CSV table of C-alpha atoms in Angstrom, one decimal:
chain,number,residue,atom,x,y,z
M,16,LYS,CA,-11.7,13.5,-9.9
M,17,ALA,CA,-10.5,11.6,-11.9
M,18,GLY,CA,-8.5,8.6,-9.7
M,19,VAL,CA,-5.6,7.2,-10.1
M,20,THR,CA,-5.5,5.3,-13.5
M,21,GLN,CA,-3.1,2.2,-14.4
M,22,THR,CA,-2.8,0.4,-17.9
M,23,PRO,CA,-2.3,-2.6,-18.8
M,24,ARG,CA,-4.4,-4.0,-16.1
M,25,TYR,CA,-3.4,-7.2,-16.3
M,26,LEU,CA,0.2,-8.6,-18.4
M,27,ILE,CA,1.6,-12.2,-19.4
M,28,LYS,CA,5.0,-12.2,-20.3
M,29,THR,CA,7.9,-14.8,-20.8
M,30,ARG,CA,11.1,-14.9,-18.8
M,31,GLY,CA,13.7,-12.7,-20.3
M,32,GLN,CA,11.3,-9.7,-22.1
M,33,GLN,CA,10.6,-6.7,-20.7
M,34,VAL,CA,8.0,-4.5,-19.6
M,35,THR,CA,6.5,-1.2,-19.5
M,36,LEU,CA,3.3,-0.3,-16.6
M,37,SER,CA,1.9,3.4,-17.2
M,38,CYS,CA,0.5,5.1,-14.5
M,39,SER,CA,-1.6,8.5,-14.8
M,40,PRO,CA,-2.0,10.5,-11.1
M,41,ILE,CA,-5.1,12.5,-9.8
M,42,SER,CA,-5.2,15.9,-11.8
M,43,GLY,CA,-2.4,18.1,-9.8
M,44,HIS,CA,-0.3,15.7,-8.3
M,45,ARG,CA,3.0,15.4,-8.2
M,46,SER,CA,4.6,12.8,-6.3
M,47,VAL,CA,3.9,9.2,-7.9
M,48,SER,CA,5.1,6.3,-6.1
M,49,TRP,CA,5.3,2.2,-7.2
M,50,TYR,CA,4.9,-0.9,-4.7
M,51,GLN,CA,5.0,-4.0,-5.8
M,52,GLN,CA,2.2,-6.5,-3.9
M,53,THR,CA,2.8,-10.6,-3.2
M,54,PRO,CA,0.9,-13.1,-1.0
M,55,GLY,CA,3.9,-13.3,1.7
M,56,GLN,CA,5.4,-9.9,0.8
M,57,GLY,CA,3.3,-7.4,0.8
M,58,LEU,CA,4.0,-4.1,0.0
M,59,GLN,CA,6.7,-3.2,-0.8
M,60,PHE,CA,7.9,0.4,-1.9
M,61,LEU,CA,9.5,0.2,-5.4
M,62,PHE,CA,10.6,4.2,-5.8
M,63,GLU,CA,9.1,7.6,-5.7
M,64,TYR,CA,9.1,10.2,-8.2
M,65,PHE,CA,8.1,14.3,-7.4
M,66,SER,CA,8.9,16.8,-11.0
M,67,GLU,CA,9.9,14.6,-12.6
M,68,THR,CA,13.0,13.7,-10.2
M,69,GLN,CA,13.4,9.9,-8.5
M,70,ARG,CA,12.7,10.6,-4.8
M,71,ASN,CA,13.2,7.5,-2.5
M,72,LYS,CA,14.2,4.5,-3.7
M,73,GLY,CA,13.4,0.6,-2.6
M,74,ASN,CA,15.8,-2.1,-2.6
M,75,PHE,CA,14.9,-3.8,-5.9
M,76,PRO,CA,17.8,-4.6,-8.6
M,77,GLY,CA,18.1,-2.2,-11.6
M,78,ARG,CA,16.0,-4.3,-13.6
M,79,PHE,CA,13.5,-1.9,-12.1
M,80,SER,CA,13.4,1.2,-12.8
M,81,GLY,CA,10.5,4.3,-13.7
M,82,ARG,CA,10.5,7.8,-15.1
M,83,GLN,CA,8.0,10.2,-14.4
M,84,PHE,CA,7.3,13.0,-17.7
M,85,SER,CA,6.6,16.5,-17.0
M,86,ASN,CA,2.5,16.1,-17.3
M,87,SER,CA,3.2,13.4,-13.7
M,88,ARG,CA,2.2,10.8,-15.8
M,89,SER,CA,5.2,8.1,-15.2
M,90,GLU,CA,6.4,4.6,-16.4
M,91,MET,CA,7.9,1.7,-14.8
M,92,ASN,CA,10.4,-0.6,-16.4
M,93,VAL,CA,11.0,-3.9,-15.1
M,94,SER,CA,14.1,-5.9,-17.3
M,95,THR,CA,15.0,-9.3,-18.1
M,96,LEU,CA,11.6,-10.7,-16.0
M,97,GLU,CA,12.4,-13.1,-13.5
M,98,LEU,CA,9.6,-15.5,-12.2
M,99,GLY,CA,9.5,-13.8,-9.1
M,100,ASP,CA,8.8,-10.7,-10.3
M,101,SER,CA,4.8,-11.5,-10.7
M,102,ALA,CA,3.5,-9.4,-9.1
M,103,LEU,CA,0.6,-7.1,-8.1
M,104,TYR,CA,2.1,-3.9,-9.7
M,105,LEU,CA,0.8,-0.5,-7.6
M,106,CYS,CA,1.1,3.2,-8.5
M,107,ALA,CA,-0.2,5.6,-5.9
M,108,SER,CA,-0.2,9.2,-6.4
M,109,SER,CA,-0.6,12.5,-3.6
M,110,PRO,CA,0.0,16.1,-3.5
M,111,GLY,CA,3.6,16.3,-2.0
M,112,THR,CA,5.8,14.3,-1.9
M,113,GLY,CA,7.1,13.1,2.1
M,114,GLY,CA,5.7,10.1,4.3
M,115,TYR,CA,2.4,12.3,5.7
M,116,SER,CA,1.1,13.0,2.6
M,117,PRO,CA,-0.9,10.6,2.4
M,118,LEU,CA,-1.5,7.7,-1.0
M,119,HIS,CA,-3.4,7.6,-3.5
M,120,PHE,CA,-3.4,4.1,-5.2
M,121,GLY,CA,-4.6,2.8,-8.9
M,122,ASN,CA,-5.8,-0.8,-8.9
M,123,GLY,CA,-3.1,-1.9,-10.3
M,124,THR,CA,-1.2,-3.4,-13.1
M,125,ARG,CA,-1.4,-7.9,-12.6
M,126,LEU,CA,2.1,-8.9,-14.3
M,127,THR,CA,1.9,-13.0,-14.6
M,128,VAL,CA,6.2,-14.4,-15.7
M,129,THR,CA,5.5,-17.4,-17.5
E,10,GLN,CA,13.4,-9.3,11.1
E,11,LYS,CA,10.7,-6.4,9.4
E,12,GLU,CA,9.7,-3.6,10.9
E,13,VAL,CA,6.1,-3.6,10.8
E,14,GLU,CA,4.7,-7.5,11.7
E,15,GLN,CA,0.8,-8.0,10.5
E,16,ASP,CA,-0.6,-11.6,10.4
E,17,PRO,CA,-2.2,-12.1,7.3
E,18,GLY,CA,-5.5,-14.5,8.1
E,19,PRO,CA,-7.1,-15.5,6.8
E,20,LEU,CA,-9.0,-14.1,9.4
E,21,SER,CA,-13.3,-15.3,9.3
E,22,VAL,CA,-16.4,-13.7,10.8
E,23,PRO,CA,-20.1,-14.1,11.9
E,24,GLU,CA,-21.9,-10.7,10.4
E,25,GLY,CA,-22.8,-8.3,13.6
E,26,ALA,CA,-19.0,-9.4,15.0
E,27,ILE,CA,-16.3,-7.1,16.6
E,28,VAL,CA,-13.6,-7.2,14.6
E,29,SER,CA,-9.7,-6.8,16.4
E,30,LEU,CA,-6.9,-6.4,13.2
E,31,ASN,CA,-3.7,-5.8,14.5
E,32,CYS,CA,0.0,-4.5,14.4
E,33,THR,CA,2.7,-4.6,16.2
E,34,TYR,CA,6.6,-2.2,15.0
E,35,SER,CA,9.7,-2.6,15.8
E,36,ASN,CA,10.7,1.1,15.1
E,37,SER,CA,10.0,2.9,18.5
E,38,ALA,CA,10.5,6.0,16.3
E,39,PHE,CA,7.0,6.1,14.2
E,40,GLN,CA,5.0,8.9,15.2
E,41,TYR,CA,2.2,8.5,12.9
E,42,PHE,CA,0.2,5.2,12.1
E,43,MET,CA,-2.6,4.4,9.2
E,44,TRP,CA,-4.8,2.0,8.1
E,45,TYR,CA,-5.9,1.1,4.8
E,46,ARG,CA,-8.3,-1.2,3.5
E,47,GLN,CA,-8.1,-3.6,-0.2
E,48,TYR,CA,-10.6,-4.4,-1.7
E,49,SER,CA,-10.8,-7.6,-4.3
E,50,ARG,CA,-8.9,-6.1,-7.5
E,51,LYS,CA,-8.6,-2.5,-6.0
E,52,GLY,CA,-5.2,-0.3,-4.9
E,53,PRO,CA,-5.8,-0.2,-1.6
E,54,GLU,CA,-7.8,3.6,0.5
E,55,LEU,CA,-7.0,5.3,2.9
E,56,LEU,CA,-9.1,4.0,5.7
E,57,MET,CA,-7.8,6.0,9.0
E,58,TYR,CA,-5.3,7.5,10.3
E,59,THR,CA,-4.0,8.6,14.1
E,60,TYR,CA,-1.3,11.1,15.2
E,61,SER,CA,-0.5,10.1,18.6
E,62,SER,CA,-1.8,6.9,21.3
E,63,GLY,CA,-5.0,6.8,22.5
E,64,ASN,CA,-8.2,5.6,21.0
E,65,LYS,CA,-10.3,7.3,16.8
E,66,GLU,CA,-13.5,6.8,16.7
E,67,ASP,CA,-14.9,6.8,12.7
E,68,GLY,CA,-18.6,5.8,12.8
E,69,ARG,CA,-17.4,1.8,13.3
E,70,PHE,CA,-13.9,2.0,13.1
E,71,THR,CA,-11.9,2.5,16.0
E,72,ALA,CA,-8.4,3.0,15.6
E,73,GLN,CA,-5.8,1.8,19.2
E,74,VAL,CA,-2.2,3.2,19.2
E,75,ASP,CA,0.1,1.5,21.9
E,76,LYS,CA,3.7,3.4,21.9
E,77,SER,CA,5.0,1.8,25.1
E,78,SER,CA,3.9,-1.9,23.7
E,79,LYS,CA,5.0,-0.5,20.0
E,80,TYR,CA,1.6,-2.0,19.1
E,81,ILE,CA,-2.0,-0.3,16.8
E,82,SER,CA,-5.1,-1.8,16.8
E,83,LEU,CA,-8.2,-1.7,14.0
E,84,PHE,CA,-11.8,-2.6,15.8
E,85,ILE,CA,-14.6,-2.8,13.4
E,86,ARG,CA,-18.2,-2.8,15.5
E,87,ASP,CA,-21.3,-4.4,13.4
E,88,SER,CA,-19.1,-5.8,11.2
E,89,GLN,CA,-21.1,-6.1,7.6
E,90,PRO,CA,-20.0,-8.2,4.7
E,91,SER,CA,-19.4,-5.3,2.8
E,92,ASP,CA,-16.0,-4.9,5.7
E,93,SER,CA,-14.7,-7.8,3.8
E,94,ALA,CA,-11.2,-6.8,2.4
E,95,THR,CA,-7.7,-6.3,3.5
E,96,TYR,CA,-6.4,-4.7,6.1
E,97,LEU,CA,-3.3,-2.7,5.3
E,98,CYS,CA,-1.8,-1.0,8.7
E,99,ALA,CA,0.9,1.4,7.3
E,100,MET,CA,3.5,4.2,8.8
E,101,PRO,CA,5.7,7.2,7.4
E,102,PRO,CA,9.2,6.7,7.2
E,103,THR,CA,11.4,8.3,9.5
E,104,THR,CA,14.1,9.5,7.8
E,105,SER,CA,14.9,9.9,4.1
E,106,GLY,CA,14.5,8.2,1.3
E,107,SER,CA,11.6,5.8,1.7
E,108,ARG,CA,8.0,5.9,1.7
E,109,LEU,CA,5.3,4.3,3.3
E,110,THR,CA,6.6,1.7,5.0
E,111,PHE,CA,3.1,-1.2,4.9
E,112,GLY,CA,2.4,-4.5,6.8
E,113,GLU,CA,1.7,-8.0,4.8
E,114,GLY,CA,-2.3,-7.2,5.5
E,115,THR,CA,-4.9,-9.6,7.2
E,116,GLN,CA,-7.3,-10.5,4.8
E,117,LEU,CA,-10.9,-10.5,6.4
E,118,THR,CA,-13.9,-11.9,5.9
E,119,VAL,CA,-17.2,-11.0,6.8
E,120,ASN,CA,-19.8,-13.7,6.8
E,121,PRO,CA,-24.1,-13.4,6.5
Protein backbone atom coordinates (compact mmCIF):
# COMPACT_ATOMS: atom_id res chain seq x y z
CA LYS A 1 0.00 0.00 0.00
CA ALA A 2 1.41 3.40 -0.92
CA GLY A 3 2.11 5.74 1.97
CA VAL A 4 1.15 9.36 2.42
CA THR A 5 2.50 11.49 -0.42
CA GLN A 6 3.25 15.17 -0.05
CA THR A 7 4.21 17.51 -2.85
CA PRO A 8 6.34 19.39 -3.38
CA ARG A 9 9.19 18.27 -1.07
CA TYR A 10 10.83 21.70 -1.05
CA LEU A 11 9.58 25.22 -1.64
CA ILE A 12 11.21 28.61 -1.50
CA LYS A 13 8.90 31.62 -1.39
CA THR A 14 9.17 35.31 -0.71
CA ARG A 15 7.44 37.21 2.07
CA GLY A 16 3.95 38.24 1.08
CA GLN A 17 3.45 35.45 -1.42
CA GLN A 18 1.05 32.58 -0.96
CA VAL A 19 1.67 28.87 -1.21
CA THR A 20 -0.35 25.68 -1.66
CA LEU A 21 0.82 22.31 -0.38
CA SER A 22 -0.68 19.01 -1.43
CA CYS A 23 -1.23 15.73 0.38
CA SER A 24 -2.47 12.36 -0.89
CA PRO A 25 -3.47 10.07 1.99
CA ILE A 26 -3.17 6.31 2.21
CA SER A 27 -5.89 4.66 0.16
CA GLY A 28 -9.01 4.20 2.29
CA HIS A 29 -8.02 6.79 4.87
CA ARG A 30 -10.63 9.51 5.21
CA SER A 31 -8.95 11.73 7.78
CA VAL A 32 -6.12 14.10 6.92
CA SER A 33 -4.33 16.21 9.52
CA TRP A 34 -1.73 18.91 9.01
CA TYR A 35 1.10 19.80 11.37
CA GLN A 36 3.79 22.45 11.35
CA GLN A 37 7.21 21.37 12.67
CA THR A 38 9.86 23.87 13.74
CA PRO A 39 12.90 23.65 16.01
CA GLY A 40 11.92 24.84 19.45
CA GLN A 41 8.18 24.41 18.93
CA GLY A 42 8.05 20.84 17.69
CA LEU A 43 4.90 19.65 15.94
CA GLN A 44 2.03 22.08 16.13
CA PHE A 45 -1.43 20.95 15.02
CA LEU A 46 -2.93 23.02 12.21
CA PHE A 47 -6.21 21.33 11.27
CA GLU A 48 -7.91 18.06 10.48
CA TYR A 49 -10.31 17.18 7.70
CA PHE A 50 -12.62 14.20 7.55
CA SER A 51 -14.95 13.51 4.64
CA GLU A 52 -14.33 17.00 3.21
CA THR A 53 -15.26 18.73 6.48
CA GLN A 54 -12.88 20.48 8.83
CA ARG A 55 -13.26 18.65 12.13
CA ASN A 56 -10.60 20.24 14.27
CA LYS A 57 -8.47 23.35 14.12
CA GLY A 58 -5.33 24.38 15.95
CA ASN A 59 -4.32 27.81 17.12
CA PHE A 60 -3.03 29.32 13.89
CA PRO A 61 -4.05 32.58 12.18
CA GLY A 62 -6.59 32.65 9.39
CA ARG A 63 -3.78 32.90 6.82
CA PHE A 64 -3.55 29.14 7.17
CA SER A 65 -6.38 27.30 5.49
CA GLY A 66 -7.06 23.93 4.02
CA ARG A 67 -9.54 21.80 2.20
CA GLN A 68 -10.22 18.19 1.40
CA PHE A 69 -11.56 16.76 -1.81
CA SER A 70 -13.99 13.92 -2.35
CA ASN A 71 -11.09 11.50 -2.99
CA SER A 72 -9.67 12.46 0.46
CA ARG A 73 -6.73 14.34 -1.04
CA SER A 74 -6.05 17.54 0.86
CA GLU A 75 -4.45 20.87 0.21
CA MET A 76 -3.15 23.45 2.62
CA ASN A 77 -2.80 27.12 1.73
CA VAL A 78 -0.81 29.84 3.45
CA SER A 79 -1.42 33.39 2.31
CA THR A 80 0.70 36.49 2.89
CA LEU A 81 3.74 34.46 3.89
CA GLU A 82 5.87 35.62 6.81
CA LEU A 83 9.47 34.66 7.65
CA GLY A 84 8.16 32.74 10.66
CA ASP A 85 6.20 30.43 8.39
CA SER A 86 9.42 28.71 7.40
CA ALA A 87 8.96 25.16 8.63
CA LEU A 88 8.43 21.55 7.73
CA TYR A 89 4.75 20.97 7.01
CA LEU A 90 3.62 17.44 7.67
CA CYS A 91 0.46 15.78 6.51
CA ALA A 92 -0.87 12.67 8.23
CA SER A 93 -3.73 10.38 7.35
CA SER A 94 -5.71 7.93 9.43
CA PRO A 95 -8.70 5.65 8.87
CA GLY A 96 -10.87 7.61 11.28
CA THR A 97 -10.92 10.79 13.24
CA GLY A 98 -10.32 11.05 16.96
CA GLY A 99 -7.16 10.97 19.02
CA TYR A 100 -6.87 7.21 19.31
CA SER A 101 -6.66 6.64 15.57
CA PRO A 102 -2.93 6.40 14.76
CA LEU A 103 -1.48 8.91 12.36
CA HIS A 104 0.52 7.93 9.27
CA PHE A 105 2.76 10.79 8.23
CA GLY A 106 4.16 11.82 4.90
CA ASN A 107 7.74 13.05 4.57
CA GLY A 108 6.68 16.66 4.60
CA THR A 109 7.12 19.80 2.55
CA ARG A 110 10.03 21.98 3.60
CA LEU A 111 8.95 25.62 3.15
CA THR A 112 11.53 28.40 3.27
CA VAL A 113 10.31 32.00 3.27
CA THR A 114 12.89 34.64 2.37
CA GLN B 1 3.59 25.88 30.24
CA LYS B 2 3.36 23.33 27.45
CA GLU B 3 1.07 20.34 28.01
CA VAL B 4 3.89 17.97 27.08
CA GLU B 5 7.54 18.70 27.85
CA GLN B 6 10.45 16.81 26.33
CA ASP B 7 14.15 17.57 26.50
CA PRO B 8 15.24 18.19 22.89
CA GLY B 9 18.78 16.95 23.53
CA PRO B 10 20.81 16.25 21.50
CA LEU B 11 21.68 12.95 23.13
CA SER B 12 24.74 11.05 21.95
CA VAL B 13 25.54 7.51 23.14
CA PRO B 14 27.90 4.70 22.12
CA GLU B 15 26.55 1.64 20.36
CA GLY B 16 25.20 -0.93 22.81
CA ALA B 17 24.23 1.62 25.47
CA ILE B 18 20.85 1.71 27.18
CA VAL B 19 19.01 4.88 26.22
CA SER B 20 16.36 6.57 28.31
CA LEU B 21 14.06 9.13 26.69
CA ASN B 22 11.53 10.98 28.80
CA CYS B 23 8.47 13.22 28.69
CA THR B 24 6.46 14.94 31.36
CA TYR B 25 2.89 16.09 30.96
CA SER B 26 0.61 18.37 32.87
CA ASN B 27 -2.87 17.09 31.99
CA SER B 28 -3.81 14.25 34.30
CA ALA B 29 -6.66 13.31 31.93
CA PHE B 30 -4.20 11.83 29.43
CA GLN B 31 -4.80 8.07 29.37
CA TYR B 32 -3.02 6.95 26.24
CA PHE B 33 0.60 7.51 25.37
CA MET B 34 2.49 7.10 22.12
CA TRP B 35 6.07 7.26 20.95
CA TYR B 36 6.91 8.25 17.39
CA ARG B 37 10.30 7.98 15.71
CA GLN B 38 11.40 10.42 13.02
CA TYR B 39 14.44 9.79 10.86
CA SER B 40 16.16 12.71 9.19
CA ARG B 41 14.21 14.04 6.20
CA LYS B 42 11.32 11.70 6.96
CA GLY B 43 7.95 12.02 8.65
CA PRO B 44 7.32 10.56 12.12
CA GLU B 45 6.25 6.93 12.36
CA LEU B 46 4.44 5.28 15.26
CA LEU B 47 6.85 3.22 17.34
CA MET B 48 4.84 2.17 20.39
CA TYR B 49 1.75 3.02 22.36
CA THR B 50 0.45 2.16 25.78
CA TYR B 51 -2.86 2.72 27.56
CA SER B 52 -1.99 2.40 31.19
CA SER B 53 0.63 2.70 33.83
CA GLY B 54 3.44 0.20 33.90
CA ASN B 55 5.71 -1.19 31.22
CA LYS B 56 5.16 -2.37 27.69
CA GLU B 57 7.95 -4.16 25.88
CA ASP B 58 8.52 -4.58 22.14
CA GLY B 59 11.86 -6.09 21.25
CA ARG B 60 14.62 -3.74 22.37
CA PHE B 61 12.10 -1.02 23.22
CA THR B 62 10.24 -0.57 26.50
CA ALA B 63 7.63 2.11 27.14
CA GLN B 64 7.00 3.03 30.75
CA VAL B 65 4.23 5.19 32.20
CA ASP B 66 4.05 6.65 35.69
CA LYS B 67 0.71 8.45 35.92
CA SER B 68 1.22 9.51 39.52
CA SER B 69 4.27 11.52 38.43
CA LYS B 70 2.88 12.38 34.97
CA TYR B 71 6.06 10.97 33.50
CA ILE B 72 6.61 8.62 30.57
CA SER B 73 9.80 7.00 29.36
CA LEU B 74 11.08 5.06 26.38
CA PHE B 75 14.03 2.76 26.97
CA ILE B 76 16.15 1.38 24.16
CA ARG B 77 18.36 -1.58 25.02
CA ASP B 78 21.47 -2.49 23.05
CA SER B 79 21.16 0.70 21.03
CA GLN B 80 22.24 0.56 17.37
CA PRO B 81 23.37 3.27 14.94
CA SER B 82 20.10 2.64 13.09
CA ASP B 83 18.27 3.93 16.19
CA SER B 84 19.69 7.40 15.48
CA ALA B 85 16.58 9.55 15.03
CA THR B 86 14.36 12.02 16.81
CA TYR B 87 11.93 10.45 19.26
CA LEU B 88 8.65 12.20 19.99
CA CYS B 89 6.14 11.42 22.68
CA ALA B 90 2.50 12.10 21.86
CA MET B 91 -0.84 12.07 23.62
CA PRO B 92 -4.37 12.16 22.22
CA PRO B 93 -6.67 15.05 23.10
CA THR B 94 -8.87 14.81 26.15
CA THR B 95 -11.51 17.07 24.64
CA SER B 96 -12.80 17.47 21.12
CA GLY B 97 -11.27 20.05 18.87
CA SER B 98 -7.71 18.88 18.47
CA ARG B 99 -5.52 15.98 17.53
CA LEU B 100 -2.38 14.48 18.99
CA THR B 101 -0.26 16.71 21.22
CA PHE B 102 3.43 16.09 20.63
CA GLY B 103 6.50 16.73 22.70
CA GLU B 104 9.27 18.68 21.02
CA GLY B 105 11.24 15.50 20.35
CA THR B 106 14.65 14.28 21.55
CA GLN B 107 17.38 13.94 18.93
CA LEU B 108 19.36 10.73 19.53
CA THR B 109 22.64 9.75 17.92
CA VAL B 110 24.09 6.28 18.49
CA ASN B 111 27.78 6.21 17.62
CA PRO B 112 29.36 3.00 16.25
